[in-house]
Short mmCIF file of C-alpha atoms in Angstrom, two decimals:
data_model
loop_
_atom_site.label_atom_id
_atom_site.label_comp_id
_atom_site.label_asym_id
_atom_site.label_seq_id
_atom_site.Cartn_x
_atom_site.Cartn_y
_atom_site.Cartn_z
CA MET A 1171 -0.24 0.19 -0.32
CA SER A 1172 1.11 3.32 -0.79
CA ASP A 1173 2.10 5.73 1.65
CA SER A 1174 -0.22 8.32 -0.10
CA LEU A 1175 -3.00 5.72 0.45
CA ILE A 1176 -1.97 5.94 4.57
CA LEU A 1177 -2.74 9.19 4.87
CA THR A 1178 -5.78 9.47 2.99
CA ILE A 1179 -7.03 6.52 5.37
CA ILE A 1180 -5.68 8.41 8.12
CA ILE A 1181 -6.95 11.35 7.43
CA VAL A 1182 -10.69 10.41 7.07
CA ALA A 1183 -10.96 8.43 9.72
CA VAL A 1184 -9.37 11.97 12.07
CA VAL A 1185 -12.37 13.55 10.00
CA ALA A 1186 -15.32 11.40 11.19
CA VAL A 1187 -13.74 11.11 15.17
CA VAL A 1188 -13.71 14.75 14.89
CA ALA A 1189 -17.96 15.25 13.59
CA ILE A 1190 -19.14 11.71 16.04
CA GLY A 1191 -17.83 14.21 18.95
CA VAL A 1192 -19.22 17.97 18.00
CA ILE A 1193 -22.23 16.12 17.57
CA ALA A 1194 -22.75 13.90 20.67
CA PHE A 1195 -21.52 17.71 22.22
CA VAL A 1196 -24.60 19.60 20.84
CA THR A 1197 -27.38 16.49 21.02
CA LYS A 1198 -26.09 17.07 25.18
CA GLY A 1199 -26.14 20.82 25.54
CA ARG A 1200 -30.27 20.68 23.96
CA LYS A 1201 -32.16 20.03 26.31
CA PRO A 1202 -36.35 18.06 25.75
CA LYS A 1203 -39.02 19.90 25.13
CA THR A 1204 -41.45 19.09 27.28
CA PRO A 1205 -45.61 19.97 26.21
CA TYR A 1206 -47.23 22.12 28.28
CA THR A 1207 -51.17 23.64 27.78
CA SER A 1208 -51.16 25.92 29.85
CA GLU A 1209 -49.34 29.23 30.50
CA ARG A 1210 -46.38 28.87 33.45
CA ASP A 1211 -45.43 30.76 36.56
CA ALA A 1212 -42.30 31.02 37.04
CA ASP A 1213 -41.52 28.13 38.76
CA ASP A 1214 -43.24 25.43 37.48
CA LEU A 1215 -40.63 22.54 36.06
CA PRO A 1216 -41.14 20.47 32.52
CA THR A 1217 -43.58 17.40 32.98
CA GLY A 1218 -41.21 14.75 33.91
CA GLN A 1219 -38.62 16.98 35.42
CA SER A 1220 -37.99 17.12 38.72
CA ALA A 1221 -37.06 20.35 41.92
CA GLU A 1222 -33.27 18.83 41.98
CA GLY A 1223 -34.35 18.82 38.51
CA ASP A 1224 -33.46 15.09 38.37
CA THR A 1225 -35.80 13.69 35.43
CA GLY A 1226 -36.92 9.90 33.98
CA ALA A 1227 -38.16 6.78 36.16
CA ALA A 1228 -36.68 8.22 39.82
CA ALA A 1229 -38.25 11.43 39.23
CA GLY A 1230 -41.18 9.82 37.69
CA THR A 1231 -40.67 7.20 41.45
CA ALA A 1232 -40.48 10.57 43.58
CA GLY A 1233 -43.25 12.29 42.66
CA ALA A 1234 -45.82 9.20 42.55
CA SER A 1235 -44.89 8.87 46.58
CA ASP A 1236 -44.49 12.68 47.83
CA ALA A 1237 -48.13 14.18 45.78
CA PRO A 1238 -50.57 11.58 45.06
CA ILE A 1239 -52.99 11.73 42.27
CA ALA A 1240 -56.22 13.06 42.19
CA VAL A 1241 -58.79 10.22 40.77
CA GLN A 1242 -62.50 12.69 39.73
CA GLU A 1243 -65.16 9.89 40.72
CA PRO A 1244 -67.98 10.14 38.40
CA ALA A 1245 -70.66 12.59 39.28
CA ALA A 1246 -73.91 9.91 40.63
CA PRO A 1247 -76.95 10.41 39.17
CA ALA A 1248 -79.72 12.33 40.28
CA ALA A 1249 -81.44 10.77 43.22
CA PRO A 1250 -85.40 11.09 41.33
CA GLN A 1251 -87.60 13.28 42.91
CA LEU A 1252 -90.51 10.96 44.79
CA ASP A 1253 -94.11 12.85 45.91
CA VAL A 1254 -94.72 13.31 49.45
CA PRO A 1255 -98.44 12.21 49.27
CA GLU A 1256 -101.13 14.25 51.64
CA PRO A 1257 -101.55 12.71 55.16
CA VAL A 1258 -104.85 11.31 55.40
CA GLN A 1259 -105.83 13.66 58.24
CA GLY A 1260 -105.45 16.66 55.42
CA ARG A 1261 -107.35 14.45 52.80
CA LEU A 1262 -110.26 13.84 54.70
CA ALA A 1263 -111.02 17.71 55.86
CA ARG A 1264 -110.72 19.08 52.12
CA LEU A 1265 -112.89 16.29 50.27
CA ARG A 1266 -115.08 16.54 52.77
CA ALA A 1267 -114.90 20.79 51.15
CA ARG A 1268 -116.18 19.52 48.90
CA LEU A 1269 -118.33 16.95 49.31
CA THR A 1270 -119.63 20.09 51.08
CA LYS A 1271 -120.50 22.15 47.93
CA SER A 1272 -121.12 19.25 45.00
CA ASN A 1273 -123.24 17.99 47.62
CA ASN A 1274 -125.44 20.70 49.10
CA MET A 1275 -128.83 22.11 46.71
CA PHE A 1276 -129.62 17.84 48.07
CA SER A 1277 -129.55 18.89 51.65
CA LYS A 1278 -131.32 22.49 50.91
CA GLY A 1279 -134.46 20.80 49.22
CA LEU A 1280 -135.19 18.15 51.98
CA LEU A 1281 -134.62 20.81 54.85
CA ALA A 1282 -137.11 23.41 53.22
CA LEU A 1283 -139.33 20.84 52.64
CA LEU A 1284 -139.00 19.89 55.89
CA SER A 1285 -139.44 23.01 57.62
CA GLN A 1286 -142.63 24.21 55.94
CA ASP A 1287 -145.25 24.66 58.38
CA SER A 1288 -147.93 22.62 57.03
CA ILE A 1289 -146.46 18.61 55.18
CA ASP A 1290 -148.73 17.18 53.76
CA GLU A 1291 -148.50 14.07 51.49
CA ASP A 1292 -147.69 15.34 48.11
CA VAL A 1293 -144.66 16.84 50.66
CA TRP A 1294 -144.07 12.83 51.59
CA GLU A 1295 -144.04 12.00 47.41
CA GLU A 1296 -141.60 15.42 47.10
CA ILE A 1297 -138.88 14.39 49.32
CA GLU A 1298 -139.04 10.82 48.90
CA GLU A 1299 -138.76 12.37 44.82
CA ASN A 1300 -135.81 14.06 45.96
CA LEU A 1301 -133.82 11.15 48.31
CA LEU A 1302 -134.41 9.04 44.69
CA MET A 1303 -132.98 11.92 42.38
CA ALA A 1304 -129.62 11.35 45.05
CA ASP A 1305 -129.48 7.57 44.01
CA LEU A 1306 -130.72 6.67 48.05
CA GLY A 1307 -133.21 3.54 46.29
CA THR A 1308 -136.29 2.22 46.69
CA GLU A 1309 -135.69 0.96 49.53
CA PRO A 1310 -133.81 3.02 51.82
CA ALA A 1311 -136.42 5.76 50.53
CA LEU A 1312 -138.72 4.39 51.31
CA GLU A 1313 -137.34 3.87 55.45
CA LEU A 1314 -136.16 7.14 55.35
CA VAL A 1315 -139.64 9.06 54.86
CA ASP A 1316 -141.51 6.82 57.32
CA ALA A 1317 -138.74 7.52 59.38
CA LEU A 1318 -138.73 11.11 59.33
CA ARG A 1319 -143.07 11.11 58.93
CA GLU A 1320 -143.30 9.40 62.36
CA ARG A 1321 -140.61 11.56 64.26
CA VAL A 1322 -141.92 14.79 62.61
CA LYS A 1323 -145.86 13.39 63.61
CA ILE A 1324 -144.50 13.28 66.89
CA GLU A 1325 -142.21 15.72 67.61
CA GLY A 1326 -144.47 18.58 65.92
CA SER A 1327 -141.14 20.84 65.33
CA LYS A 1328 -140.63 22.60 62.29
CA ASP A 1329 -137.09 24.10 64.38
CA PRO A 1330 -135.23 23.90 60.79
CA ALA A 1331 -132.60 23.23 63.25
CA ARG A 1332 -133.74 20.69 64.55
CA VAL A 1333 -135.94 19.44 61.77
CA LYS A 1334 -131.61 19.06 60.51
CA ALA A 1335 -130.44 16.98 62.93
CA MET A 1336 -133.44 14.65 62.58
CA LEU A 1337 -132.07 13.71 59.06
CA ARG A 1338 -128.68 13.81 60.06
CA GLU A 1339 -129.80 11.16 63.34
CA GLU A 1340 -131.08 8.98 60.16
CA LEU A 1341 -129.48 9.18 57.65
CA LEU A 1342 -126.55 7.97 59.64
CA LYS A 1343 -128.67 5.42 60.06
CA LEU A 1344 -128.62 4.48 56.39
CA VAL A 1345 -124.81 4.56 56.35
CA ASP A 1346 -124.72 2.35 58.54
CA PRO A 1347 -121.65 3.80 61.31
CA SER A 1348 -121.79 -0.07 62.76
CA LEU A 1349 -119.96 -1.58 59.19
CA ASP A 1350 -116.22 -2.21 59.23
CA ARG A 1351 -113.91 0.56 57.26
CA SER A 1352 -110.57 -0.16 57.56
CA TYR A 1353 -108.44 -0.62 54.93
CA LEU A 1354 -105.36 -1.28 55.81
CA PRO A 1355 -105.83 -5.22 56.11
CA GLU A 1356 -104.04 -6.97 59.31
CA PRO A 1357 -99.80 -7.35 58.85
CA HIS A 1358 -99.16 -10.93 58.91
CA PRO A 1359 -95.82 -12.80 59.83
CA ASP A 1360 -94.71 -13.59 56.53
CA ARG A 1361 -95.52 -12.33 54.05
CA PRO A 1362 -97.30 -9.53 52.87
CA SER A 1363 -101.23 -8.35 52.54
CA VAL A 1364 -102.79 -8.62 49.14
CA ILE A 1365 -105.28 -6.62 47.77
CA MET A 1366 -107.28 -7.16 44.60
CA VAL A 1367 -108.55 -4.39 42.81
CA VAL A 1368 -111.84 -5.01 40.41
CA GLY A 1369 -113.66 -2.93 37.99
CA VAL A 1370 -115.79 -2.14 34.61
CA ASN A 1371 -114.15 -0.79 32.26
CA GLY A 1372 -114.34 4.04 32.68
CA VAL A 1373 -114.88 3.67 36.66
CA GLY A 1374 -110.68 4.94 36.56
CA LYS A 1375 -109.13 1.63 38.34
CA THR A 1376 -105.97 1.65 37.91
CA THR A 1377 -106.06 5.82 38.57
CA THR A 1378 -108.05 4.95 41.85
CA ILE A 1379 -105.26 1.83 42.40
CA GLY A 1380 -102.13 4.75 41.77
CA LYS A 1381 -104.20 6.73 44.55
CA MET A 1382 -104.31 4.27 47.40
CA ALA A 1383 -100.51 3.41 46.52
CA ARG A 1384 -100.17 6.87 48.10
CA VAL A 1385 -103.15 6.87 50.56
CA LEU A 1386 -100.62 3.54 51.32
CA VAL A 1387 -97.59 5.08 51.50
CA ALA A 1388 -99.45 7.99 53.65
CA GLU A 1389 -99.80 5.85 56.18
CA ASP A 1390 -95.65 4.20 56.02
CA LYS A 1391 -96.29 1.06 54.10
CA ASP A 1392 -93.89 -0.07 51.91
CA VAL A 1393 -96.27 -1.08 48.92
CA LEU A 1394 -95.76 -3.63 45.79
CA LEU A 1395 -98.14 -2.81 42.26
CA GLY A 1396 -98.24 -5.71 40.45
CA ALA A 1397 -99.50 -4.48 36.83
CA ALA A 1398 -102.13 -8.18 35.54
CA ASP A 1399 -104.15 -5.61 33.30
CA THR A 1400 -102.36 -7.06 30.36
CA PHE A 1401 -105.67 -6.29 27.90
CA ARG A 1402 -105.04 -3.12 28.00
CA ALA A 1403 -101.55 -2.10 26.35
CA ALA A 1404 -101.37 1.42 28.27
CA ALA A 1405 -102.42 0.27 31.45
CA ALA A 1406 -99.32 -1.36 33.60
CA GLU A 1407 -97.09 1.46 32.32
CA GLN A 1408 -99.94 4.02 33.19
CA LEU A 1409 -99.99 2.23 36.53
CA ALA A 1410 -96.34 1.66 37.11
CA THR A 1411 -96.42 5.88 36.35
CA TRP A 1412 -98.06 6.48 39.48
CA GLY A 1413 -95.78 3.66 41.54
CA ASP A 1414 -92.52 5.74 40.36
CA ARG A 1415 -94.23 8.77 42.02
CA VAL A 1416 -93.61 7.69 45.09
CA GLY A 1417 -90.97 5.45 45.38
CA VAL A 1418 -93.35 2.19 44.78
CA PRO A 1419 -92.22 -0.79 41.92
CA THR A 1420 -94.04 -2.52 39.89
CA VAL A 1421 -94.49 -5.98 39.12
CA ARG A 1422 -95.18 -6.33 35.10
CA SER A 1423 -94.60 -8.61 31.75
CA GLU A 1424 -93.19 -6.76 28.52
CA ILE A 1425 -95.21 -8.94 26.32
CA ASP A 1426 -98.71 -8.03 25.27
CA GLY A 1427 -101.06 -9.88 26.53
CA ALA A 1428 -99.40 -11.75 29.05
CA ASP A 1429 -101.71 -14.46 31.41
CA PRO A 1430 -102.78 -11.81 33.61
CA ALA A 1431 -102.86 -15.00 36.30
CA SER A 1432 -99.47 -15.86 36.17
CA VAL A 1433 -98.37 -11.45 36.94
CA ALA A 1434 -99.94 -11.29 39.45
CA PHE A 1435 -98.75 -14.27 40.76
CA GLU A 1436 -94.63 -13.85 39.57
CA ALA A 1437 -96.41 -9.46 41.53
CA VAL A 1438 -97.06 -11.90 45.00
CA SER A 1439 -93.61 -13.67 44.75
CA ALA A 1440 -91.53 -10.37 44.26
CA GLY A 1441 -93.80 -8.75 47.33
CA ILE A 1442 -92.89 -11.96 49.61
CA ASP A 1443 -89.12 -11.61 48.34
CA GLN A 1444 -88.52 -8.22 49.35
CA GLU A 1445 -90.62 -9.08 52.83
CA VAL A 1446 -92.96 -5.56 51.29
CA ASP A 1447 -96.09 -4.82 53.14
CA ILE A 1448 -98.66 -4.90 50.27
CA VAL A 1449 -99.06 -6.53 47.26
CA MET A 1450 -101.72 -4.31 45.89
CA ILE A 1451 -102.59 -6.27 42.30
CA ASP A 1452 -104.84 -4.95 38.83
CA THR A 1453 -107.03 -6.61 36.94
CA ALA A 1454 -108.13 -5.77 33.76
CA GLY A 1455 -111.99 -3.61 33.30
CA ARG A 1456 -114.47 -6.29 33.13
CA LEU A 1457 -117.73 -6.23 32.02
CA GLN A 1458 -119.93 -8.00 34.35
CA ASN A 1459 -121.81 -9.73 31.21
CA LYS A 1460 -118.90 -11.15 29.10
CA VAL A 1461 -118.67 -14.74 31.02
CA GLY A 1462 -115.58 -15.30 30.21
CA LEU A 1463 -113.40 -12.75 31.01
CA MET A 1464 -115.34 -13.19 34.85
CA ASP A 1465 -113.58 -16.79 34.70
CA GLU A 1466 -110.33 -14.89 34.14
CA LEU A 1467 -110.89 -12.74 37.22
CA GLY A 1468 -111.47 -16.11 39.59
CA LYS A 1469 -108.74 -17.39 37.58
CA ILE A 1470 -106.48 -14.54 38.81
CA LYS A 1471 -107.69 -14.71 42.21
CA ARG A 1472 -107.38 -18.91 41.64
CA VAL A 1473 -103.47 -18.66 41.40
CA VAL A 1474 -102.88 -15.99 43.61
CA GLU A 1475 -104.44 -17.92 46.92
CA LYS A 1476 -101.68 -21.15 45.64
CA LYS A 1477 -99.13 -18.07 47.12
CA ALA A 1478 -101.11 -16.00 50.06
CA THR A 1479 -104.35 -15.10 51.23
CA ILE A 1480 -106.41 -13.22 49.44
CA ASP A 1481 -106.68 -10.22 52.51
CA GLU A 1482 -108.84 -7.63 50.70
CA VAL A 1483 -110.63 -7.45 47.10
CA LEU A 1484 -112.18 -3.89 46.72
CA LEU A 1485 -114.61 -2.44 43.66
CA VAL A 1486 -113.98 0.49 42.24
CA LEU A 1487 -117.15 1.56 41.15
CA ASP A 1488 -118.36 5.13 39.62
CA ALA A 1489 -120.80 7.21 41.67
CA THR A 1490 -122.47 8.73 38.37
CA THR A 1491 -123.13 5.14 37.36
CA GLY A 1492 -126.30 5.53 40.12
CA GLN A 1493 -128.04 1.84 39.92
CA ASN A 1494 -126.29 0.73 37.73
CA GLY A 1495 -123.29 0.01 39.89
CA LEU A 1496 -125.21 -1.72 41.86
CA GLN A 1497 -126.13 -4.88 38.65
CA GLN A 1498 -121.78 -4.66 38.46
CA ALA A 1499 -121.35 -4.69 42.06
CA LYS A 1500 -123.60 -7.42 42.59
CA VAL A 1501 -121.81 -9.77 39.25
CA PHE A 1502 -117.93 -9.41 41.49
CA SER A 1503 -119.46 -9.82 44.22
CA GLU A 1504 -120.62 -13.05 42.83
CA VAL A 1505 -116.97 -14.28 40.86
CA VAL A 1506 -114.23 -13.05 44.23
CA ASN A 1507 -116.05 -12.77 47.00
CA VAL A 1508 -115.98 -8.48 46.86
CA SER A 1509 -115.30 -7.03 50.67
CA GLY A 1510 -115.43 -3.46 50.29
CA ILE A 1511 -116.08 -0.83 47.28
CA VAL A 1512 -114.32 2.65 46.50
CA LEU A 1513 -116.19 4.98 45.39
CA THR A 1514 -114.71 7.28 42.61
CA LYS A 1515 -116.03 10.16 40.86
CA LEU A 1516 -117.94 11.71 43.09
CA ASP A 1517 -117.37 15.01 43.84
CA GLY A 1518 -120.09 17.33 41.59
CA THR A 1519 -122.62 15.31 41.60
CA ALA A 1520 -126.05 15.58 44.46
CA LYS A 1521 -125.99 11.29 44.34
CA GLY A 1522 -124.68 10.35 47.23
CA GLY A 1523 -126.58 8.42 48.52
CA ILE A 1524 -125.55 5.43 45.90
CA VAL A 1525 -123.57 4.98 48.91
CA VAL A 1526 -126.95 3.36 50.99
CA ALA A 1527 -127.28 1.81 48.46
CA ILE A 1528 -125.37 -0.46 47.45
CA GLN A 1529 -123.62 -1.08 50.95
CA ARG A 1530 -128.31 -2.27 51.30
CA GLN A 1531 -127.32 -4.17 48.62
CA LEU A 1532 -124.42 -5.88 48.89
CA GLY A 1533 -123.75 -5.68 52.61
CA VAL A 1534 -120.82 -4.66 51.50
CA PRO A 1535 -118.67 -1.27 52.96
CA VAL A 1536 -117.67 2.25 51.14
CA LYS A 1537 -114.14 1.95 52.60
CA LEU A 1538 -113.01 4.80 49.82
CA VAL A 1539 -113.40 8.26 48.17
CA GLY A 1540 -113.00 9.70 45.83
CA LEU A 1541 -114.45 13.71 45.11
CA GLY A 1542 -111.76 14.28 41.58
CA GLU A 1543 -109.66 14.54 39.69
CA GLY A 1544 -105.51 15.11 41.89
CA PRO A 1545 -103.39 12.73 42.64
CA ASP A 1546 -104.62 13.18 47.02
CA ASP A 1547 -108.48 13.08 46.05
CA LEU A 1548 -108.93 10.15 47.59
CA ALA A 1549 -109.84 9.23 51.43
CA PRO A 1550 -110.57 6.95 53.43
CA PHE A 1551 -114.71 7.33 53.63
CA ASN A 1552 -116.14 7.86 56.80
CA PRO A 1553 -119.75 8.13 57.88
CA GLU A 1554 -119.79 10.46 60.26
CA ASP A 1555 -118.61 13.27 57.71
CA PHE A 1556 -120.12 11.47 54.68
CA VAL A 1557 -123.32 12.60 56.28
CA ASP A 1558 -122.06 15.40 57.38
CA ALA A 1559 -120.97 16.80 54.14
CA LEU A 1560 -123.83 16.55 52.45
CA LEU A 1561 -126.67 18.65 55.54
CA GLU A 1562 -124.60 21.12 54.70
CA GLY A 1563 -124.51 24.26 53.00
#
């Protein structure tokens, strides 16, 4: 190898070593770029650098031990806002005022007739007609007229206050305060009480069950609803909406036209598992002349009783149906042994006598009355308050 070639190789090697050294020096002198998304103060340090100037894993480890990382918890979903049902006593006072307003023409008419100086046969017939128009029923109306005739004849008093007292006493006898009107079944140690609610279409049955749930919640009862009306598409949804307002769960089927007895059975089973106080079962609004439907209602009762005894069967009736409601009550009573009446739509009508007529025909007491469209317009029936409301105004 010639001397010139060796010299060229040496020069190239030296140049390469020098270039590598320069590059290393320049690289070492640069600071790494670090992202920083917000405006820094003078004391802020780049990401990954400690106060002592260390970087890398060691600094990261020290930082993790010295400064705990705050973990932001996901926001908890807001609790649903539940309605607070009106206390039972508050309902009674308000509903009595409503009943007074709706029935005062009935009471004024009777009191005016009974306070006349001379009460002849025509007047007594007019009194009887007044009572019949109030849906008192023929037999109770005649009884009341006969009792008043006797008392007016014996006492001979025309004083309006005394006449009103006599009428109150006789009406109260017809309403019969001695009947058991308790609507809260006795508690059981190992299972919930079961209330089955029946009634024809159009009486406001599902709405009434929703209002009843509010009454029971106001009494501090744990309630569960069973949507066994599977024939009306919106019934289960409507019932669940009422329950949701006061925190009451609803057992329902997602299948249209599901077996009502099966839904009722599952509701009672769920009530036992959840240890609730009361299970209320809604049923289809059945026409009393549809024999097949009435048989289905009987089936629901039989199936439920394989799991638990039905403690109460409440029949919902519309006060405006008058004497037709009696036929409905008779048929239902034969099928499911009705134990109580819920009388709705008693506001805006002087037909309060239907209370007497129903009780007289069936021997079944009116236990709750509804006087309006509001959610708390349902109250336990009190005979004294009812008769006083009829006669006030």
